[in-house]
Short mmCIF file of C-alpha atoms and ligand atoms in Angstrom, two decimals:
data_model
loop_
_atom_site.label_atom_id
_atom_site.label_comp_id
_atom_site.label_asym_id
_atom_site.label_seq_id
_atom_site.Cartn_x
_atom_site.Cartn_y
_atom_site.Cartn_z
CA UNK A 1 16.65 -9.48 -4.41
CA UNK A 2 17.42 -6.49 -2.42
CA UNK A 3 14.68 -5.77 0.88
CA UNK A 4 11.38 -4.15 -0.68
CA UNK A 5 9.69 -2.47 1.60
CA UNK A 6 5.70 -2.19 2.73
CA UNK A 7 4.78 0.50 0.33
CA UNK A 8 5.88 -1.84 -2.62
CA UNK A 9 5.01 -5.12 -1.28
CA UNK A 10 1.10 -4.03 -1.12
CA UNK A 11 1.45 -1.56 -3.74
CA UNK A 12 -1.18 -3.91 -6.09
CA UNK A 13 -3.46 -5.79 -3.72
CA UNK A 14 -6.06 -3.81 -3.60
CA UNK A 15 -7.13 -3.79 -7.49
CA UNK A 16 -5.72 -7.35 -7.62
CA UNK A 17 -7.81 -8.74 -4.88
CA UNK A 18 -4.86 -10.26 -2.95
CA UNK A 19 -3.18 -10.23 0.65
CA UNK A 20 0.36 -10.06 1.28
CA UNK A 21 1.15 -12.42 4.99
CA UNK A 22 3.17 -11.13 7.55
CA UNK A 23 4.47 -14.26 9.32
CA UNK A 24 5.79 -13.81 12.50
CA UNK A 25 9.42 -15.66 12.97
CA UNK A 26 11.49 -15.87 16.47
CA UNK A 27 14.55 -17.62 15.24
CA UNK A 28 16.40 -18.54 12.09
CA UNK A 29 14.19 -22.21 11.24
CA UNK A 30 11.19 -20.47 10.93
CA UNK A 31 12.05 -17.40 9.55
CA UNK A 32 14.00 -19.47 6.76
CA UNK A 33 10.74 -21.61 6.68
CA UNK A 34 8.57 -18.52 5.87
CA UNK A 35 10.85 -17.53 3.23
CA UNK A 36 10.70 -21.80 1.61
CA UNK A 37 6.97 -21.63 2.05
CA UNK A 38 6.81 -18.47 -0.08
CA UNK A 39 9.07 -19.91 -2.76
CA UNK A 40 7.31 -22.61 -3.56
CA UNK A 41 4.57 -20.37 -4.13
CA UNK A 42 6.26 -17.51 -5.87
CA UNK A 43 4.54 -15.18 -3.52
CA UNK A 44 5.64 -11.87 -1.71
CA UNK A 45 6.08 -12.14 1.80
CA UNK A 46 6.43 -10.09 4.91
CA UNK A 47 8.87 -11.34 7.37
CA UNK A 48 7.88 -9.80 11.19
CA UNK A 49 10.15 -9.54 14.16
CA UNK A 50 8.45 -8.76 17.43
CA UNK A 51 10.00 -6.26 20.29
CA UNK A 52 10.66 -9.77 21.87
CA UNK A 53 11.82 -11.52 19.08
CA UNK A 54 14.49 -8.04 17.92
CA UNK A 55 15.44 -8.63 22.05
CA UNK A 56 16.06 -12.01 21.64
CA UNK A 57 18.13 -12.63 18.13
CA UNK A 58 19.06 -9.10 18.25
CA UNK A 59 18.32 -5.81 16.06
CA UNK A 60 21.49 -6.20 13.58
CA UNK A 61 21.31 -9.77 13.45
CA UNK A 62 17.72 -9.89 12.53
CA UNK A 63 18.30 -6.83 9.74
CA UNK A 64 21.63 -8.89 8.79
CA UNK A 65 19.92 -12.48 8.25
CA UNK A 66 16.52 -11.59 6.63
CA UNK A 67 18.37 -9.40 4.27
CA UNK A 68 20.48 -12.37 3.62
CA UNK A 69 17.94 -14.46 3.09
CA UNK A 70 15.97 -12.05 0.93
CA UNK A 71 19.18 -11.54 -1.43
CA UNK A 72 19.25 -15.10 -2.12
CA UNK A 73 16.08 -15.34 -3.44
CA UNK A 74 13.59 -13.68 -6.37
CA UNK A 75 10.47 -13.27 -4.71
CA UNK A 76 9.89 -9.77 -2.60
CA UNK A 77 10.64 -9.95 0.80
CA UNK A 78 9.57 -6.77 3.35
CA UNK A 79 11.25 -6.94 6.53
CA UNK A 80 8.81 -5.28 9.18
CA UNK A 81 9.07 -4.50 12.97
CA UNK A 82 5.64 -5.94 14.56
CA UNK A 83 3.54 -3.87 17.19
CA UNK A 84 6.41 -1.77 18.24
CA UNK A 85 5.64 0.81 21.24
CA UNK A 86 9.25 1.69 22.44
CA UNK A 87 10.26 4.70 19.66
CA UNK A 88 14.12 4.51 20.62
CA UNK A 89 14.00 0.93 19.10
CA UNK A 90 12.16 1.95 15.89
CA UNK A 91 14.77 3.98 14.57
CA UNK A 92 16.73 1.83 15.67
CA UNK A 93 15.41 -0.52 13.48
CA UNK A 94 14.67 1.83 10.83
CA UNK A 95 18.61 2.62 10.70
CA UNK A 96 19.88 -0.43 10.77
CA UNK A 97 17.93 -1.85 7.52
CA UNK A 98 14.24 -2.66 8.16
CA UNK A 99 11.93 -1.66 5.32
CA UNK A 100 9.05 -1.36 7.47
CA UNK A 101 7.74 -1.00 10.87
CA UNK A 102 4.83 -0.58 12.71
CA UNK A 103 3.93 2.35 15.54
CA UNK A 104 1.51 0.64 18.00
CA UNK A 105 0.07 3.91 19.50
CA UNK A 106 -3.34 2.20 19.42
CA UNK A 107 -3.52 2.00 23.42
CA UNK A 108 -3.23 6.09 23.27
CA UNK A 109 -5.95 8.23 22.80
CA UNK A 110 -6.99 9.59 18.85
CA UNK A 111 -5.10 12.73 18.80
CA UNK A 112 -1.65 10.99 20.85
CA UNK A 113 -2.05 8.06 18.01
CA UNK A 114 -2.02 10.77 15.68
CA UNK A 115 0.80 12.79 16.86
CA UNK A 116 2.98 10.04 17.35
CA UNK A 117 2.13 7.85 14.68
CA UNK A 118 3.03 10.98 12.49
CA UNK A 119 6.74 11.37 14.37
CA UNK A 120 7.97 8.05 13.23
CA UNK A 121 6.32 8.50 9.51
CA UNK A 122 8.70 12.11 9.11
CA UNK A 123 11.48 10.12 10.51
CA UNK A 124 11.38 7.32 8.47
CA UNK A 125 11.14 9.21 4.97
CA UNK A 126 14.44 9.52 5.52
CA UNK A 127 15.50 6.00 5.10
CA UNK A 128 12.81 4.90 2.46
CA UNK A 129 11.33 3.10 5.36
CA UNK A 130 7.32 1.73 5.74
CA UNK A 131 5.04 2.70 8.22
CA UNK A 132 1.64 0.77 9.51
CA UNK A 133 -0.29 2.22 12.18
CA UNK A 134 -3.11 1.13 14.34
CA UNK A 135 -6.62 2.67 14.81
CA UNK A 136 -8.71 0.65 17.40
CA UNK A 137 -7.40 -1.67 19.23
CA UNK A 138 -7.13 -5.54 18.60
CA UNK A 139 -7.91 -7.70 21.34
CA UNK A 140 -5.32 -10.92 22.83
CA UNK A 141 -1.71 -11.24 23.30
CA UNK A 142 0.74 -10.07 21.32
CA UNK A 143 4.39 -11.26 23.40
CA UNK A 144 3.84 -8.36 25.91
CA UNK A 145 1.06 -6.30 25.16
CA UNK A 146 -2.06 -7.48 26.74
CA UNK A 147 -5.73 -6.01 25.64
CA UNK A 148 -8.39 -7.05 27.60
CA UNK A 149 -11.66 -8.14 25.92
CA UNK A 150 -13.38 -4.82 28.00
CA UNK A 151 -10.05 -2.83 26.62
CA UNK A 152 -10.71 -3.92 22.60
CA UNK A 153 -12.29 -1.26 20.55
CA UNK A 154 -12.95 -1.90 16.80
CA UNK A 155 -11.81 0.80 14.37
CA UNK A 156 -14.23 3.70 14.13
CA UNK A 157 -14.49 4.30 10.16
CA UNK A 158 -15.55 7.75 10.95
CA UNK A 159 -12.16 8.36 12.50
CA UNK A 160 -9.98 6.38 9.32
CA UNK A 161 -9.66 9.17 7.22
CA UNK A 162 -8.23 12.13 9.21
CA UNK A 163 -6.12 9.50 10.51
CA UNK A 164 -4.77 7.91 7.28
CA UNK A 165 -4.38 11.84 5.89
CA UNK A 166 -2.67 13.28 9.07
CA UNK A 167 -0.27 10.09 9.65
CA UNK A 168 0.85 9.92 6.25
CA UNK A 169 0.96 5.92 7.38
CA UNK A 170 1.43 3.32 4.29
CA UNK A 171 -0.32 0.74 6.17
CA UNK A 172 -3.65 0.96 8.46
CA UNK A 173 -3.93 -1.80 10.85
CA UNK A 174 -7.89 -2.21 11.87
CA UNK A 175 -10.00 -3.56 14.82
CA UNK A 176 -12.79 -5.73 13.09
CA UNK A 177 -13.06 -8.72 15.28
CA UNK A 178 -9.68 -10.66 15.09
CA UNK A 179 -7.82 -11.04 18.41
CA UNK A 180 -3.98 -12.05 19.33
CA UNK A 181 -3.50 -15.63 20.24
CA UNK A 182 -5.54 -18.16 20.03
CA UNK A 183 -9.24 -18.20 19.69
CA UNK A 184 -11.62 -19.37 22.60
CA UNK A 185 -14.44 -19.57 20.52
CA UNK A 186 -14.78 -18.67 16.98
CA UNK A 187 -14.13 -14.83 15.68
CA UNK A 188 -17.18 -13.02 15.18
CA UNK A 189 -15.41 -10.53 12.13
CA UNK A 190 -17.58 -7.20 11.54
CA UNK A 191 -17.34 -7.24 7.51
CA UNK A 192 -20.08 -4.02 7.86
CA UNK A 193 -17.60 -2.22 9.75
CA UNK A 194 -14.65 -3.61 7.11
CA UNK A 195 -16.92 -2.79 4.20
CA UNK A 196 -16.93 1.17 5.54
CA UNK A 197 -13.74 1.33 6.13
CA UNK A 198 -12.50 0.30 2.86
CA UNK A 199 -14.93 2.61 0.70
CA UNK A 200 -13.79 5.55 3.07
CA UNK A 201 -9.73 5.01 2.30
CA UNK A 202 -7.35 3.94 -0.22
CA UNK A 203 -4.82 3.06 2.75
CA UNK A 204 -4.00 -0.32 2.42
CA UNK A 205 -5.46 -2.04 5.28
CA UNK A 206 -4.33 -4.46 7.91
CA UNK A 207 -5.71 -7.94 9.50
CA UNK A 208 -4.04 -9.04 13.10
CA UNK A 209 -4.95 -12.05 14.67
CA UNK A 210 -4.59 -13.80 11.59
CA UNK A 211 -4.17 -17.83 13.89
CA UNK A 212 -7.22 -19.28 13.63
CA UNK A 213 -9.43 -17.17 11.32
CA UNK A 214 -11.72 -19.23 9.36
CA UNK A 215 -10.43 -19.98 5.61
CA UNK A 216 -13.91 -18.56 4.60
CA UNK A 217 -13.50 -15.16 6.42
CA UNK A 218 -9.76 -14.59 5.24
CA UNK A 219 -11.25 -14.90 1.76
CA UNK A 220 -14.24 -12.77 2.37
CA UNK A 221 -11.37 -10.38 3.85
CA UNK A 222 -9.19 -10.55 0.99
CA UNK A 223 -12.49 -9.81 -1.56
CA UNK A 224 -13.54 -6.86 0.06
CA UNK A 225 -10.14 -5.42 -0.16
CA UNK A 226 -7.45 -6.66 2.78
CA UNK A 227 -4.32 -5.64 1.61
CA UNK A 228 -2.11 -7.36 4.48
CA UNK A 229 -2.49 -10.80 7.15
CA UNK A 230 -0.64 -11.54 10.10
CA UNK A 231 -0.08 -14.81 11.56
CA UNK A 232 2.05 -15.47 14.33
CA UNK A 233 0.70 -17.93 16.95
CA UNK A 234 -0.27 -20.51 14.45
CA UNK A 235 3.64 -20.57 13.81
CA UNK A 236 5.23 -20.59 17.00
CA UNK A 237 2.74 -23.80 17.99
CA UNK A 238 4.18 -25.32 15.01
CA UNK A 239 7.62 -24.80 16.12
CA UNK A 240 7.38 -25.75 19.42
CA UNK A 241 5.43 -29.16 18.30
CA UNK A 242 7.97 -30.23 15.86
CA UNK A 243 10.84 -29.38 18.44
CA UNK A 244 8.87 -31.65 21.16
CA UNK A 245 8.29 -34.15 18.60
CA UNK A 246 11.98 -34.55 17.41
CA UNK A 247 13.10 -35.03 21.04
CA UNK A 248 10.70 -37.58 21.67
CA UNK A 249 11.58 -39.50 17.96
CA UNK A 250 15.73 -39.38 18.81
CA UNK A 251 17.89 -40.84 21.59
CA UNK A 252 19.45 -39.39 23.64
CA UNK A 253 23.03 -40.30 21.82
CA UNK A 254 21.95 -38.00 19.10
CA UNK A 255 23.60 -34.68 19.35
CA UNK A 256 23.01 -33.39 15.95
CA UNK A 257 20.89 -29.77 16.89
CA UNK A 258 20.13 -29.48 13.18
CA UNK A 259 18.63 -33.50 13.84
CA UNK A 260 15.96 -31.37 16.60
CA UNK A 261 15.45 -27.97 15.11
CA UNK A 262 15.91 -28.38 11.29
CA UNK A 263 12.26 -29.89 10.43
CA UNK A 264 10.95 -26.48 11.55
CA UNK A 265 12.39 -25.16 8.50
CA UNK A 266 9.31 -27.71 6.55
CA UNK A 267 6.66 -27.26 8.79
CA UNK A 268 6.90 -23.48 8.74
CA UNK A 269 6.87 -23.48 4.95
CA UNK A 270 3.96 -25.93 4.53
CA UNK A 271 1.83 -23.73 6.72
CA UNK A 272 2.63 -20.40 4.64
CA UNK A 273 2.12 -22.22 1.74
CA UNK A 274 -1.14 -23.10 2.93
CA UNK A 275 -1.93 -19.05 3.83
CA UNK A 276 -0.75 -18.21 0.23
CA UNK A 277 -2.93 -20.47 -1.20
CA UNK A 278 -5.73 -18.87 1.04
CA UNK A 279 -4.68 -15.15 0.44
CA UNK A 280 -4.25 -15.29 -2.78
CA UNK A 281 -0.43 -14.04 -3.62
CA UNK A 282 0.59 -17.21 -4.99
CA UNK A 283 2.72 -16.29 -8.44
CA UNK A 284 2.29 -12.30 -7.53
CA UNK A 285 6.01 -12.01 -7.04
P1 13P B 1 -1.67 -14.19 15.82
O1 13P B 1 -0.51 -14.50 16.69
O2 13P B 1 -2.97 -14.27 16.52
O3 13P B 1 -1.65 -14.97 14.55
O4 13P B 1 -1.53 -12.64 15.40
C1 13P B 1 -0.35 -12.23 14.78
C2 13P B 1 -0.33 -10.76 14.65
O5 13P B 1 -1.34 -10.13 14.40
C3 13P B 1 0.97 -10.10 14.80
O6 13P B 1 0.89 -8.73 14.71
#
């Protein structure tokens, strides 16, 4: 079926008591892998390009193969630009087909966030496009954007609802303990904090950091009312494994690419499977 975008995708969560992933994908294994995984478990899904990853496969040809991909299947698939801080490139993106992006403003201060969170919302009405925004800021790595552990600020409930109302966002990405990248010792997540900020706003709310998150805290997530969970690192191990593995497994007299980068497709697809099963979106499509 045709793109859906954010809006839609999350539309019942909430009430339902399920999360929709957003699964990071650099390439066209994995992306095709996150699309398998979520097939097999008739599930929604979110497919998420990166500034790096639109740089790197390009802006058309990542609009051009995900909607591809989405119009040969029946489950709903959102196509959504990840932590995006360079505003030429989201309407760029926004033009050329995505169904949802995010405005990373977090690093700006509350009223900046607001004001320019707000500018891509007005612009992408236009085009029937999603918008999440960011209140806090989540600690880690995310490709380029660095936030120190003394930089990370969770999400001030206080400040959610002006925010969500001013924004007009579709999507509120919070600051509860989760961090980019790997974990070097077990998140710590603030449900008090989570608990607040869902009584104080319908927005549908977002989970970053999703690699490594305890299956017991994505479920306590999803319960108290998560509407959306990223996971990106977890994936891009995966990839680069398998691709180390398959060179190690094949001569050298095997020239077959598919032969090296094809099992990615599996691997990707049993690990969103797995997230499904945790998130609860299995047969929700
Ligand atoms: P991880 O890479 O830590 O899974 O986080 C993904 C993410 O939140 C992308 O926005």
């Amino acid at each position: 079926m045709a793109l859906v975008t954010l809006k839609e995708i999350l539309a019942n969560t909430r009430k339902e008591h399920y999360a929709v992933g957003g699964f990071n994908f650099n390439g066209y294994e994995d992306a095709q892998g996150i699309i398998q995984g979520a097939v097999s478990k008739n599930s929604p899904v979110i497919l998420m390009a990166s500034m790096g990853a639109v740089k790197y496969i390009g802006l058309h040809q990542v609009a051009g193969m995900v909607k591809g991909m989405a119009e040969s299947v029946k489950i709903p698939v959102c196509l959504h630009l990840d932590h995006a801080t360079d505003y030429d490139l989201i309407r760029e993106a926004i033009k050329c087909g995505f169904t949802s992006v995010m405005v990373d403003a977090s690093a700006k201060d509350y009223e900046t966030n607001i004001a320019e969170s707000r500018a891509i919302v007005e612009f992408a009405k236009d085009y029937g496009c999603s918008v999440e925004a960011e209140l806090g800021k989540v600690g880690g790595k995310e490709e380029n954007i660095v936030v120190t552990d003394a930089s990370a600020a969770f999400t001030d409930p206080d400040d959610v609802p002006r925010y969500v109302e001013e924004t007009g966002i579709d999507a509120l990405a919070v600051a509860i303990g989760t961090v980019h990248g790997f974990y070097k010792s077990e998140p710590k997540l603030d449900f008090d904090r989570l608990e607040k900020i869902v009584k104080i706003t319908q927005c549908p709310l977002v989970l970053h950091g999703g690699s490594g998150v305890p299956v017991e805290d994505f479920k306590r997530c999803v319960q108290m009312g998560m509407s959306k969970i990223n996971v990106g690192t977890e994936l891009k191990a995966a990839y680069s494994k398998t691709i180390r593995k398959m060179v190690g497994e094949n001569p050298e007299s095997e020239f077959d690419p598919r032969k090296y980068v094809g099992p990615v497709k599996d691997v990707c697809a049993q690990i969103v499977a797995g997230k499904i099963d945790i998130f609860g979106s299995a047969d929700k499509a």
